[in-house]
């Protein structure tokens, strides 16, 4: 009886989930077709992306738009748009009220227009005076020079819902729009999109799972989905304890003493939606030379009792050659050799310009909900009532300085400081503002010192009369939690040594890896990994590649049609994967390939087993 009830509940849950998905995709299409003629037409500009997101009830900031429309983006299709909407949830009333509450420190329920003008024209996505005036002139939520933000939030949410409803109504009454097909996922996308199907996926037999649960670590002789007649293939890789970290880099210090070297630091940052962004680099070699390129997490000295949470994060570098255009960079190689936490590559490179794209799988740099006992204090007042930075906050700022000082010279250039500004405020500091900094804070050779950086943050605290809100915005955007631990970022260091010339490395941007990195990851796995054809479907190939302490699988679809692949890695032992799920489904566009998942050991001191079944749905 209990089993039947549970089965019924599960069935109801699946129906409810499918109904939610159907509504979600209907809303996606309604918004998309309000701006574009067809769901097969692509978004061609930032402005179009912003407009179509607004039609879906979102209010994207410039920082949000820049996250999805990077310097390498030329277009986004319908599936990309759906993926963005899944990540960018509409603001709730509580979230809006909380944001206003940070301005309304007296909790009066309103904000004076003068204060509103000051904040909206100087912070974040700065508004013009005229735009703010448009808000303050609305009689519905303004009175006597004050904005009633509770009423404003209600009207904002109502208007947003009316906008979405109008788009849905238009879709319903126009049969031409209603019959349009969904767009296909782009070739280079690294994210799988679960297809919104109206019928459940074929059931997977659980008999094999019960047998394996009793301690038998062998993979089933046939994939469980094969019993339903679907094309499938299984892969099992067993790795001994710590063996994955014992690959020696072929670097002989004696033979490299005369080599010329260059170094740059950088950082992976975890976004709110789980996406990872990092610095990207351009490498220039004046002539052909043997080179050695390595990347590893940056070990920053810690106070007693504190540890570098990020040292276990995996890192890699993909080396791409720049051609006449930046559109189609060619994969040269990647850092596949591992020694402890360092990954490296050694070989010969011709003269010219190369792109170095840092990469981490996301297995260990990911969102984790942890209980923080209490919020760290950032500032305090001395006996004279003067504000000062706490010892703990000063230590965090020194850590940040060490991370953003990319060339490691102990000073921040305007270029280095601007990467910090872009990450924390979404804006850049121009030469004029830098000159003002020079007048007020300690600099050497036109570069900001550590003390100058400390004083700049103290000034920010003074500007808010000791309110640490802005300081916390900075810290959280740099990967710190409320206990001042860097848990959602991973600083790294890149070293390049060349035998015959002086290499030059320069950080160019701070953004998501984008299509170039996705393509490079897929091509590296396809070129080096083991290929298995899905039984019964010769056009679907699963490529699996082990590099050091990580395993990556890539799905290649050679057919003319998009396919849905069901992925089941429940039988894996002592593993972390990049998706955070042991069972999921991905959609692969025709004539394309995409990453299925990255896998790493949970505990490297113990044996780990990657066991995965890919099945055609």
PDB file of C-alpha atoms in Angstrom, residues 324-610:
ATOM      1  CA  UNK A 324      43.410  36.454 -39.309  1.00  0.00           C
ATOM      2  CA  UNK A 325      40.155  36.774 -37.381  1.00  0.00           C
ATOM      3  CA  UNK A 326      39.443  36.054 -33.749  1.00  0.00           C
ATOM      4  CA  UNK A 327      36.215  34.307 -34.781  1.00  0.00           C
ATOM      5  CA  UNK A 328      37.790  30.887 -35.241  1.00  0.00           C
ATOM      6  CA  UNK A 329      40.715  30.296 -32.906  1.00  0.00           C
ATOM      7  CA  UNK A 330      42.507  27.001 -33.501  1.00  0.00           C
ATOM      8  CA  UNK A 331      43.172  24.647 -30.556  1.00  0.00           C
ATOM      9  CA  UNK A 332      46.916  24.005 -30.287  1.00  0.00           C
ATOM     10  CA  UNK A 333      47.071  22.047 -27.040  1.00  0.00           C
ATOM     11  CA  UNK A 334      46.138  22.089 -23.364  1.00  0.00           C
ATOM     12  CA  UNK A 335      47.753  21.462 -19.964  1.00  0.00           C
ATOM     13  CA  UNK A 336      47.067  17.745 -19.564  1.00  0.00           C
ATOM     14  CA  UNK A 337      50.039  16.715 -17.387  1.00  0.00           C
ATOM     15  CA  UNK A 338      49.507  16.931 -13.638  1.00  0.00           C
ATOM     16  CA  UNK A 339      51.896  17.098 -10.698  1.00  0.00           C
ATOM     17  CA  UNK A 340      50.101  17.673  -7.389  1.00  0.00           C
ATOM     18  CA  UNK A 341      47.938  20.803  -7.910  1.00  0.00           C
ATOM     19  CA  UNK A 342      49.878  21.984 -10.989  1.00  0.00           C
ATOM     20  CA  UNK A 343      48.797  21.262 -14.579  1.00  0.00           C
ATOM     21  CA  UNK A 344      51.212  21.842 -17.442  1.00  0.00           C
ATOM     22  CA  UNK A 345      52.165  21.396 -21.089  1.00  0.00           C
ATOM     23  CA  UNK A 346      55.572  21.361 -22.735  1.00  0.00           C
ATOM     24  CA  UNK A 347      56.168  21.543 -26.469  1.00  0.00           C
ATOM     25  CA  UNK A 348      57.159  23.820 -29.323  1.00  0.00           C
ATOM     26  CA  UNK A 349      55.200  26.872 -30.472  1.00  0.00           C
ATOM     27  CA  UNK A 350      55.766  28.969 -33.578  1.00  0.00           C
ATOM     28  CA  UNK A 351      56.099  32.748 -33.410  1.00  0.00           C
ATOM     29  CA  UNK A 352      52.864  34.751 -33.196  1.00  0.00           C
ATOM     30  CA  UNK A 353      49.914  35.495 -30.926  1.00  0.00           C
ATOM     31  CA  UNK A 354      48.135  32.836 -28.863  1.00  0.00           C
ATOM     32  CA  UNK A 355      45.114  32.945 -26.561  1.00  0.00           C
ATOM     33  CA  UNK A 356      45.315  31.252 -23.164  1.00  0.00           C
ATOM     34  CA  UNK A 357      41.869  30.322 -21.828  1.00  0.00           C
ATOM     35  CA  UNK A 358      41.839  29.182 -18.169  1.00  0.00           C
ATOM     36  CA  UNK A 359      39.373  26.440 -17.312  1.00  0.00           C
ATOM     37  CA  UNK A 360      38.010  24.640 -14.271  1.00  0.00           C
ATOM     38  CA  UNK A 361      35.413  21.872 -14.385  1.00  0.00           C
ATOM     39  CA  UNK A 362      33.174  23.297 -11.655  1.00  0.00           C
ATOM     40  CA  UNK A 363      33.341  20.024  -9.716  1.00  0.00           C
ATOM     41  CA  UNK A 364      34.964  21.728  -6.734  1.00  0.00           C
ATOM     42  CA  UNK A 365      34.266  25.398  -7.380  1.00  0.00           C
ATOM     43  CA  UNK A 366      30.521  25.379  -6.899  1.00  0.00           C
ATOM     44  CA  UNK A 367      27.687  26.815  -4.840  1.00  0.00           C
ATOM     45  CA  UNK A 368      27.609  25.182  -1.403  1.00  0.00           C
ATOM     46  CA  UNK A 369      25.162  26.131   1.335  1.00  0.00           C
ATOM     47  CA  UNK A 370      27.058  26.313   4.613  1.00  0.00           C
ATOM     48  CA  UNK A 371      25.944  27.584   7.976  1.00  0.00           C
ATOM     49  CA  UNK A 372      27.861  30.752   8.895  1.00  0.00           C
ATOM     50  CA  UNK A 373      27.821  31.254  12.691  1.00  0.00           C
ATOM     51  CA  UNK A 374      27.864  35.052  12.440  1.00  0.00           C
ATOM     52  CA  UNK A 375      28.711  37.936  10.135  1.00  0.00           C
ATOM     53  CA  UNK A 376      32.303  39.141  10.398  1.00  0.00           C
ATOM     54  CA  UNK A 377      32.808  42.737  11.463  1.00  0.00           C
ATOM     55  CA  UNK A 378      34.470  44.934   8.834  1.00  0.00           C
ATOM     56  CA  UNK A 379      34.891  48.301  10.576  1.00  0.00           C
ATOM     57  CA  UNK A 380      35.068  49.687  14.111  1.00  0.00           C
ATOM     58  CA  UNK A 381      35.406  53.087  15.771  1.00  0.00           C
ATOM     59  CA  UNK A 382      38.414  54.002  17.890  1.00  0.00           C
ATOM     60  CA  UNK A 383      38.254  56.037  21.112  1.00  0.00           C
ATOM     61  CA  UNK A 384      38.155  59.256  19.057  1.00  0.00           C
ATOM     62  CA  UNK A 385      35.161  58.012  17.085  1.00  0.00           C
ATOM     63  CA  UNK A 386      37.253  57.554  13.922  1.00  0.00           C
ATOM     64  CA  UNK A 387      36.432  54.601  11.644  1.00  0.00           C
ATOM     65  CA  UNK A 388      39.053  51.882  11.164  1.00  0.00           C
ATOM     66  CA  UNK A 389      39.180  48.536   9.339  1.00  0.00           C
ATOM     67  CA  UNK A 390      39.108  45.406  11.488  1.00  0.00           C
ATOM     68  CA  UNK A 391      42.093  43.046  11.530  1.00  0.00           C
ATOM     69  CA  UNK A 392      40.034  40.342   9.768  1.00  0.00           C
ATOM     70  CA  UNK A 393      38.878  42.698   7.006  1.00  0.00           C
ATOM     71  CA  UNK A 394      42.428  44.002   6.493  1.00  0.00           C
ATOM     72  CA  UNK A 395      43.619  40.389   6.067  1.00  0.00           C
ATOM     73  CA  UNK A 396      40.880  39.779   3.447  1.00  0.00           C
ATOM     74  CA  UNK A 397      41.836  42.995   1.609  1.00  0.00           C
ATOM     75  CA  UNK A 398      45.497  41.912   1.500  1.00  0.00           C
ATOM     76  CA  UNK A 399      44.332  38.591   0.032  1.00  0.00           C
ATOM     77  CA  UNK A 400      42.303  40.471  -2.580  1.00  0.00           C
ATOM     78  CA  UNK A 401      45.254  42.736  -3.372  1.00  0.00           C
ATOM     79  CA  UNK A 402      47.474  39.680  -3.868  1.00  0.00           C
ATOM     80  CA  UNK A 403      44.880  38.193  -6.258  1.00  0.00           C
ATOM     81  CA  UNK A 404      44.275  41.312  -8.387  1.00  0.00           C
ATOM     82  CA  UNK A 405      47.955  42.291  -8.594  1.00  0.00           C
ATOM     83  CA  UNK A 406      48.242  40.262 -11.793  1.00  0.00           C
ATOM     84  CA  UNK A 407      51.923  40.931 -12.520  1.00  0.00           C
ATOM     85  CA  UNK A 408      52.922  40.386  -8.875  1.00  0.00           C
ATOM     86  CA  UNK A 409      54.943  43.611  -8.538  1.00  0.00           C
ATOM     87  CA  UNK A 410      53.228  44.627  -5.288  1.00  0.00           C
ATOM     88  CA  UNK A 411      51.382  47.539  -6.966  1.00  0.00           C
ATOM     89  CA  UNK A 412      48.081  47.946  -8.831  1.00  0.00           C
ATOM     90  CA  UNK A 413      48.199  49.513 -12.274  1.00  0.00           C
ATOM     91  CA  UNK A 414      45.069  51.207 -13.637  1.00  0.00           C
ATOM     92  CA  UNK A 415      44.560  48.141 -15.866  1.00  0.00           C
ATOM     93  CA  UNK A 416      44.768  45.728 -12.919  1.00  0.00           C
ATOM     94  CA  UNK A 417      42.525  47.946 -10.786  1.00  0.00           C
ATOM     95  CA  UNK A 418      39.942  48.067 -13.578  1.00  0.00           C
ATOM     96  CA  UNK A 419      39.559  44.274 -13.578  1.00  0.00           C
ATOM     97  CA  UNK A 420      38.723  44.658  -9.869  1.00  0.00           C
ATOM     98  CA  UNK A 421      36.260  47.477 -10.641  1.00  0.00           C
ATOM     99  CA  UNK A 422      34.580  45.524 -13.470  1.00  0.00           C
ATOM    100  CA  UNK A 423      34.073  42.561 -11.167  1.00  0.00           C
ATOM    101  CA  UNK A 424      32.757  44.541  -8.196  1.00  0.00           C
ATOM    102  CA  UNK A 425      30.813  47.399  -9.818  1.00  0.00           C
ATOM    103  CA  UNK A 426      30.605  46.590 -13.524  1.00  0.00           C
ATOM    104  CA  UNK A 427      32.346  49.856 -14.408  1.00  0.00           C
ATOM    105  CA  UNK A 428      35.833  51.081 -15.264  1.00  0.00           C
ATOM    106  CA  UNK A 429      37.897  53.851 -13.709  1.00  0.00           C
ATOM    107  CA  UNK A 430      39.116  56.364 -16.329  1.00  0.00           C
ATOM    108  CA  UNK A 431      42.368  58.344 -16.371  1.00  0.00           C
ATOM    109  CA  UNK A 432      40.706  61.366 -14.768  1.00  0.00           C
ATOM    110  CA  UNK A 433      39.360  59.330 -11.831  1.00  0.00           C
ATOM    111  CA  UNK A 434      42.762  57.619 -11.493  1.00  0.00           C
ATOM    112  CA  UNK A 435      44.402  61.059 -11.211  1.00  0.00           C
ATOM    113  CA  UNK A 436      41.987  61.872  -8.343  1.00  0.00           C
ATOM    114  CA  UNK A 437      43.022  58.572  -6.679  1.00  0.00           C
ATOM    115  CA  UNK A 438      46.650  59.631  -7.045  1.00  0.00           C
ATOM    116  CA  UNK A 439      45.912  62.853  -5.135  1.00  0.00           C
ATOM    117  CA  UNK A 440      44.193  61.041  -2.257  1.00  0.00           C
ATOM    118  CA  UNK A 441      45.861  57.635  -1.916  1.00  0.00           C
ATOM    119  CA  UNK A 442      49.437  56.393  -1.809  1.00  0.00           C
ATOM    120  CA  UNK A 443      50.863  55.529  -5.240  1.00  0.00           C
ATOM    121  CA  UNK A 444      54.263  54.627  -6.679  1.00  0.00           C
ATOM    122  CA  UNK A 445      55.058  55.034 -10.382  1.00  0.00           C
ATOM    123  CA  UNK A 446      51.376  55.805 -11.000  1.00  0.00           C
ATOM    124  CA  UNK A 447      50.356  52.481  -9.403  1.00  0.00           C
ATOM    125  CA  UNK A 448      48.322  51.998  -6.208  1.00  0.00           C
ATOM    126  CA  UNK A 449      50.172  50.600  -3.181  1.00  0.00           C
ATOM    127  CA  UNK A 450      48.770  48.132  -0.668  1.00  0.00           C
ATOM    128  CA  UNK A 451      48.294  50.965   1.821  1.00  0.00           C
ATOM    129  CA  UNK A 452      46.564  53.058  -0.841  1.00  0.00           C
ATOM    130  CA  UNK A 453      44.176  50.155  -1.538  1.00  0.00           C
ATOM    131  CA  UNK A 454      43.415  49.856   2.203  1.00  0.00           C
ATOM    132  CA  UNK A 455      42.768  53.594   2.504  1.00  0.00           C
ATOM    133  CA  UNK A 456      40.480  53.528  -0.532  1.00  0.00           C
ATOM    134  CA  UNK A 457      38.297  50.903   1.166  1.00  0.00           C
ATOM    135  CA  UNK A 458      38.339  52.886   4.418  1.00  0.00           C
ATOM    136  CA  UNK A 459      37.132  55.933   2.481  1.00  0.00           C
ATOM    137  CA  UNK A 460      34.246  53.854   1.106  1.00  0.00           C
ATOM    138  CA  UNK A 461      33.295  52.899   4.676  1.00  0.00           C
ATOM    139  CA  UNK A 462      33.450  56.567   5.715  1.00  0.00           C
ATOM    140  CA  UNK A 463      31.256  57.567   2.751  1.00  0.00           C
ATOM    141  CA  UNK A 464      28.539  55.306   4.183  1.00  0.00           C
ATOM    142  CA  UNK A 465      29.199  56.495   7.753  1.00  0.00           C
ATOM    143  CA  UNK A 466      30.328  53.032   8.805  1.00  0.00           C
ATOM    144  CA  UNK A 467      27.547  51.112   7.043  1.00  0.00           C
ATOM    145  CA  UNK A 468      29.397  48.070   5.599  1.00  0.00           C
ATOM    146  CA  UNK A 469      26.790  47.298   2.896  1.00  0.00           C
ATOM    147  CA  UNK A 470      28.901  48.487  -0.060  1.00  0.00           C
ATOM    148  CA  UNK A 471      31.956  46.718   1.363  1.00  0.00           C
ATOM    149  CA  UNK A 472      29.985  43.471   1.559  1.00  0.00           C
ATOM    150  CA  UNK A 473      28.825  43.903  -2.063  1.00  0.00           C
ATOM    151  CA  UNK A 474      32.522  44.049  -3.030  1.00  0.00           C
ATOM    152  CA  UNK A 475      33.489  41.053  -0.888  1.00  0.00           C
ATOM    153  CA  UNK A 476      30.607  38.834  -2.045  1.00  0.00           C
ATOM    154  CA  UNK A 477      31.329  39.607  -5.710  1.00  0.00           C
ATOM    155  CA  UNK A 478      34.939  38.491  -5.115  1.00  0.00           C
ATOM    156  CA  UNK A 479      33.851  35.103  -3.756  1.00  0.00           C
ATOM    157  CA  UNK A 480      33.908  35.759   0.003  1.00  0.00           C
ATOM    158  CA  UNK A 481      31.255  34.573   2.437  1.00  0.00           C
ATOM    159  CA  UNK A 482      30.053  36.423   5.542  1.00  0.00           C
ATOM    160  CA  UNK A 483      32.827  34.766   7.580  1.00  0.00           C
ATOM    161  CA  UNK A 484      35.402  36.399   5.240  1.00  0.00           C
ATOM    162  CA  UNK A 485      36.404  33.065   3.677  1.00  0.00           C
ATOM    163  CA  UNK A 486      37.024  32.958  -0.067  1.00  0.00           C
ATOM    164  CA  UNK A 487      34.782  30.005  -0.958  1.00  0.00           C
ATOM    165  CA  UNK A 488      33.388  31.047  -4.366  1.00  0.00           C
ATOM    166  CA  UNK A 489      36.576  32.058  -6.160  1.00  0.00           C
ATOM    167  CA  UNK A 490      39.889  30.441  -7.026  1.00  0.00           C
ATOM    168  CA  UNK A 491      42.941  32.645  -7.677  1.00  0.00           C
ATOM    169  CA  UNK A 492      45.548  31.011  -9.913  1.00  0.00           C
ATOM    170  CA  UNK A 493      48.981  31.697 -11.344  1.00  0.00           C
ATOM    171  CA  UNK A 494      50.212  31.025 -14.897  1.00  0.00           C
ATOM    172  CA  UNK A 495      53.929  30.551 -15.661  1.00  0.00           C
ATOM    173  CA  UNK A 496      55.371  30.516 -19.184  1.00  0.00           C
ATOM    174  CA  UNK A 497      59.020  29.737 -19.916  1.00  0.00           C
ATOM    175  CA  UNK A 498      60.526  29.874 -23.413  1.00  0.00           C
ATOM    176  CA  UNK A 499      63.944  28.637 -24.523  1.00  0.00           C
ATOM    177  CA  UNK A 500      64.702  31.042 -27.389  1.00  0.00           C
ATOM    178  CA  UNK A 501      62.776  34.245 -26.689  1.00  0.00           C
ATOM    179  CA  UNK A 502      61.075  36.377 -24.052  1.00  0.00           C
ATOM    180  CA  UNK A 503      57.354  35.463 -23.853  1.00  0.00           C
ATOM    181  CA  UNK A 504      54.838  38.233 -23.086  1.00  0.00           C
ATOM    182  CA  UNK A 505      51.492  37.516 -21.408  1.00  0.00           C
ATOM    183  CA  UNK A 506      48.691  40.039 -20.927  1.00  0.00           C
ATOM    184  CA  UNK A 507      45.239  39.706 -19.347  1.00  0.00           C
ATOM    185  CA  UNK A 508      42.696  40.889 -21.934  1.00  0.00           C
ATOM    186  CA  UNK A 509      39.272  40.334 -20.395  1.00  0.00           C
ATOM    187  CA  UNK A 510      37.341  38.957 -17.435  1.00  0.00           C
ATOM    188  CA  UNK A 511      34.356  36.944 -18.654  1.00  0.00           C
ATOM    189  CA  UNK A 512      32.804  33.493 -19.120  1.00  0.00           C
ATOM    190  CA  UNK A 513      34.691  31.032 -21.305  1.00  0.00           C
ATOM    191  CA  UNK A 514      32.120  31.246 -24.076  1.00  0.00           C
ATOM    192  CA  UNK A 515      31.950  29.280 -27.283  1.00  0.00           C
ATOM    193  CA  UNK A 516      35.712  29.261 -27.905  1.00  0.00           C
ATOM    194  CA  UNK A 517      36.412  27.508 -24.599  1.00  0.00           C
ATOM    195  CA  UNK A 518      33.470  25.085 -25.010  1.00  0.00           C
ATOM    196  CA  UNK A 519      34.731  24.127 -28.444  1.00  0.00           C
ATOM    197  CA  UNK A 520      38.304  23.727 -27.179  1.00  0.00           C
ATOM    198  CA  UNK A 521      37.234  21.441 -24.307  1.00  0.00           C
ATOM    199  CA  UNK A 522      35.180  19.246 -26.681  1.00  0.00           C
ATOM    200  CA  UNK A 523      37.955  19.028 -29.282  1.00  0.00           C
ATOM    201  CA  UNK A 524      40.579  18.130 -26.678  1.00  0.00           C
ATOM    202  CA  UNK A 525      38.440  15.214 -25.434  1.00  0.00           C
ATOM    203  CA  UNK A 526      37.575  14.022 -28.956  1.00  0.00           C
ATOM    204  CA  UNK A 527      41.231  14.106 -30.046  1.00  0.00           C
ATOM    205  CA  UNK A 528      42.687  12.373 -26.963  1.00  0.00           C
ATOM    206  CA  UNK A 529      39.854  10.314 -25.480  1.00  0.00           C
ATOM    207  CA  UNK A 530      38.352   6.870 -26.011  1.00  0.00           C
ATOM    208  CA  UNK A 531      35.383   6.824 -28.407  1.00  0.00           C
ATOM    209  CA  UNK A 532      32.359   4.518 -28.035  1.00  0.00           C
ATOM    210  CA  UNK A 533      29.470   4.386 -30.486  1.00  0.00           C
ATOM    211  CA  UNK A 534      26.015   4.113 -28.954  1.00  0.00           C
ATOM    212  CA  UNK A 535      24.863   0.534 -29.614  1.00  0.00           C
ATOM    213  CA  UNK A 536      22.192   0.733 -32.305  1.00  0.00           C
ATOM    214  CA  UNK A 537      22.948   4.343 -33.259  1.00  0.00           C
ATOM    215  CA  UNK A 538      26.203   4.744 -35.194  1.00  0.00           C
ATOM    216  CA  UNK A 539      25.837   8.526 -35.449  1.00  0.00           C
ATOM    217  CA  UNK A 540      26.031   9.107 -31.674  1.00  0.00           C
ATOM    218  CA  UNK A 541      29.517   8.786 -30.164  1.00  0.00           C
ATOM    219  CA  UNK A 542      30.523   9.119 -26.499  1.00  0.00           C
ATOM    220  CA  UNK A 543      34.126  10.303 -26.014  1.00  0.00           C
ATOM    221  CA  UNK A 544      35.696   9.795 -22.567  1.00  0.00           C
ATOM    222  CA  UNK A 545      39.069  11.221 -21.562  1.00  0.00           C
ATOM    223  CA  UNK A 546      41.001  11.017 -18.278  1.00  0.00           C
ATOM    224  CA  UNK A 547      43.485  13.815 -17.620  1.00  0.00           C
ATOM    225  CA  UNK A 548      45.182  13.781 -14.227  1.00  0.00           C
ATOM    226  CA  UNK A 549      42.510  13.764 -11.533  1.00  0.00           C
ATOM    227  CA  UNK A 550      39.560  14.465 -13.816  1.00  0.00           C
ATOM    228  CA  UNK A 551      37.473  12.607 -16.387  1.00  0.00           C
ATOM    229  CA  UNK A 552      35.435  14.358 -19.077  1.00  0.00           C
ATOM    230  CA  UNK A 553      32.827  12.832 -21.370  1.00  0.00           C
ATOM    231  CA  UNK A 554      31.661  14.481 -24.599  1.00  0.00           C
ATOM    232  CA  UNK A 555      28.618  13.551 -26.697  1.00  0.00           C
ATOM    233  CA  UNK A 556      29.086  13.868 -30.469  1.00  0.00           C
ATOM    234  CA  UNK A 557      25.989  13.896 -32.655  1.00  0.00           C
ATOM    235  CA  UNK A 558      26.838  13.238 -36.310  1.00  0.00           C
ATOM    236  CA  UNK A 559      23.202  12.881 -37.371  1.00  0.00           C
ATOM    237  CA  UNK A 560      21.034  15.433 -39.164  1.00  0.00           C
ATOM    238  CA  UNK A 561      18.601  15.609 -36.225  1.00  0.00           C
ATOM    239  CA  UNK A 562      18.853  16.842 -32.667  1.00  0.00           C
ATOM    240  CA  UNK A 563      18.915  14.039 -30.079  1.00  0.00           C
ATOM    241  CA  UNK A 564      18.098  13.704 -26.382  1.00  0.00           C
ATOM    242  CA  UNK A 565      20.630  11.677 -24.397  1.00  0.00           C
ATOM    243  CA  UNK A 566      19.769  10.272 -20.966  1.00  0.00           C
ATOM    244  CA  UNK A 567      22.844  10.146 -18.688  1.00  0.00           C
ATOM    245  CA  UNK A 568      22.965   7.873 -15.633  1.00  0.00           C
ATOM    246  CA  UNK A 569      26.067   7.732 -13.412  1.00  0.00           C
ATOM    247  CA  UNK A 570      24.416   6.428 -10.229  1.00  0.00           C
ATOM    248  CA  UNK A 571      26.901   3.540 -10.057  1.00  0.00           C
ATOM    249  CA  UNK A 572      29.915   5.866  -9.774  1.00  0.00           C
ATOM    250  CA  UNK A 573      31.716   5.696  -6.422  1.00  0.00           C
ATOM    251  CA  UNK A 574      33.544   8.467  -4.525  1.00  0.00           C
ATOM    252  CA  UNK A 575      32.855  10.975  -7.340  1.00  0.00           C
ATOM    253  CA  UNK A 576      31.887  14.620  -7.787  1.00  0.00           C
ATOM    254  CA  UNK A 577      30.487  15.753 -11.126  1.00  0.00           C
ATOM    255  CA  UNK A 578      30.129  19.171 -12.699  1.00  0.00           C
ATOM    256  CA  UNK A 579      26.326  18.970 -13.020  1.00  0.00           C
ATOM    257  CA  UNK A 580      25.610  18.069  -9.406  1.00  0.00           C
ATOM    258  CA  UNK A 581      23.221  15.334 -10.613  1.00  0.00           C
ATOM    259  CA  UNK A 582      23.732  11.593 -11.121  1.00  0.00           C
ATOM    260  CA  UNK A 583      20.803  11.330 -13.581  1.00  0.00           C
ATOM    261  CA  UNK A 584      19.979  13.981 -16.179  1.00  0.00           C
ATOM    262  CA  UNK A 585      19.163  14.402 -19.872  1.00  0.00           C
ATOM    263  CA  UNK A 586      20.781  16.692 -22.435  1.00  0.00           C
ATOM    264  CA  UNK A 587      19.786  17.859 -25.900  1.00  0.00           C
ATOM    265  CA  UNK A 588      22.513  17.751 -28.573  1.00  0.00           C
ATOM    266  CA  UNK A 589      22.005  19.716 -31.778  1.00  0.00           C
ATOM    267  CA  UNK A 590      22.552  18.063 -35.192  1.00  0.00           C
ATOM    268  CA  UNK A 591      26.175  17.846 -36.396  1.00  0.00           C
ATOM    269  CA  UNK A 592      27.522  19.082 -33.054  1.00  0.00           C
ATOM    270  CA  UNK A 593      29.161  17.994 -29.829  1.00  0.00           C
ATOM    271  CA  UNK A 594      28.839  19.015 -26.202  1.00  0.00           C
ATOM    272  CA  UNK A 595      30.226  18.158 -22.764  1.00  0.00           C
ATOM    273  CA  UNK A 596      28.140  15.543 -20.981  1.00  0.00           C
ATOM    274  CA  UNK A 597      29.911  15.972 -17.631  1.00  0.00           C
ATOM    275  CA  UNK A 598      33.234  16.414 -15.846  1.00  0.00           C
ATOM    276  CA  UNK A 599      34.010  14.052 -12.948  1.00  0.00           C
ATOM    277  CA  UNK A 600      36.585  14.215 -10.132  1.00  0.00           C
ATOM    278  CA  UNK A 601      37.219  12.196  -6.959  1.00  0.00           C
ATOM    279  CA  UNK A 602      35.423  13.272  -3.807  1.00  0.00           C
ATOM    280  CA  UNK A 603      38.332  11.963  -1.741  1.00  0.00           C
ATOM    281  CA  UNK A 604      41.629  11.534  -3.602  1.00  0.00           C
ATOM    282  CA  UNK A 605      43.037   9.328  -0.845  1.00  0.00           C
ATOM    283  CA  UNK A 606      40.568   6.592  -1.806  1.00  0.00           C
ATOM    284  CA  UNK A 607      39.855   4.662  -5.010  1.00  0.00           C
ATOM    285  CA  UNK A 608      37.189   6.246  -7.218  1.00  0.00           C
ATOM    286  CA  UNK A 609      35.057   4.711  -9.963  1.00  0.00           C
ATOM    287  CA  UNK A 610      33.414   6.559 -12.826  1.00  0.00           C
TER     288      UNK A 610
END
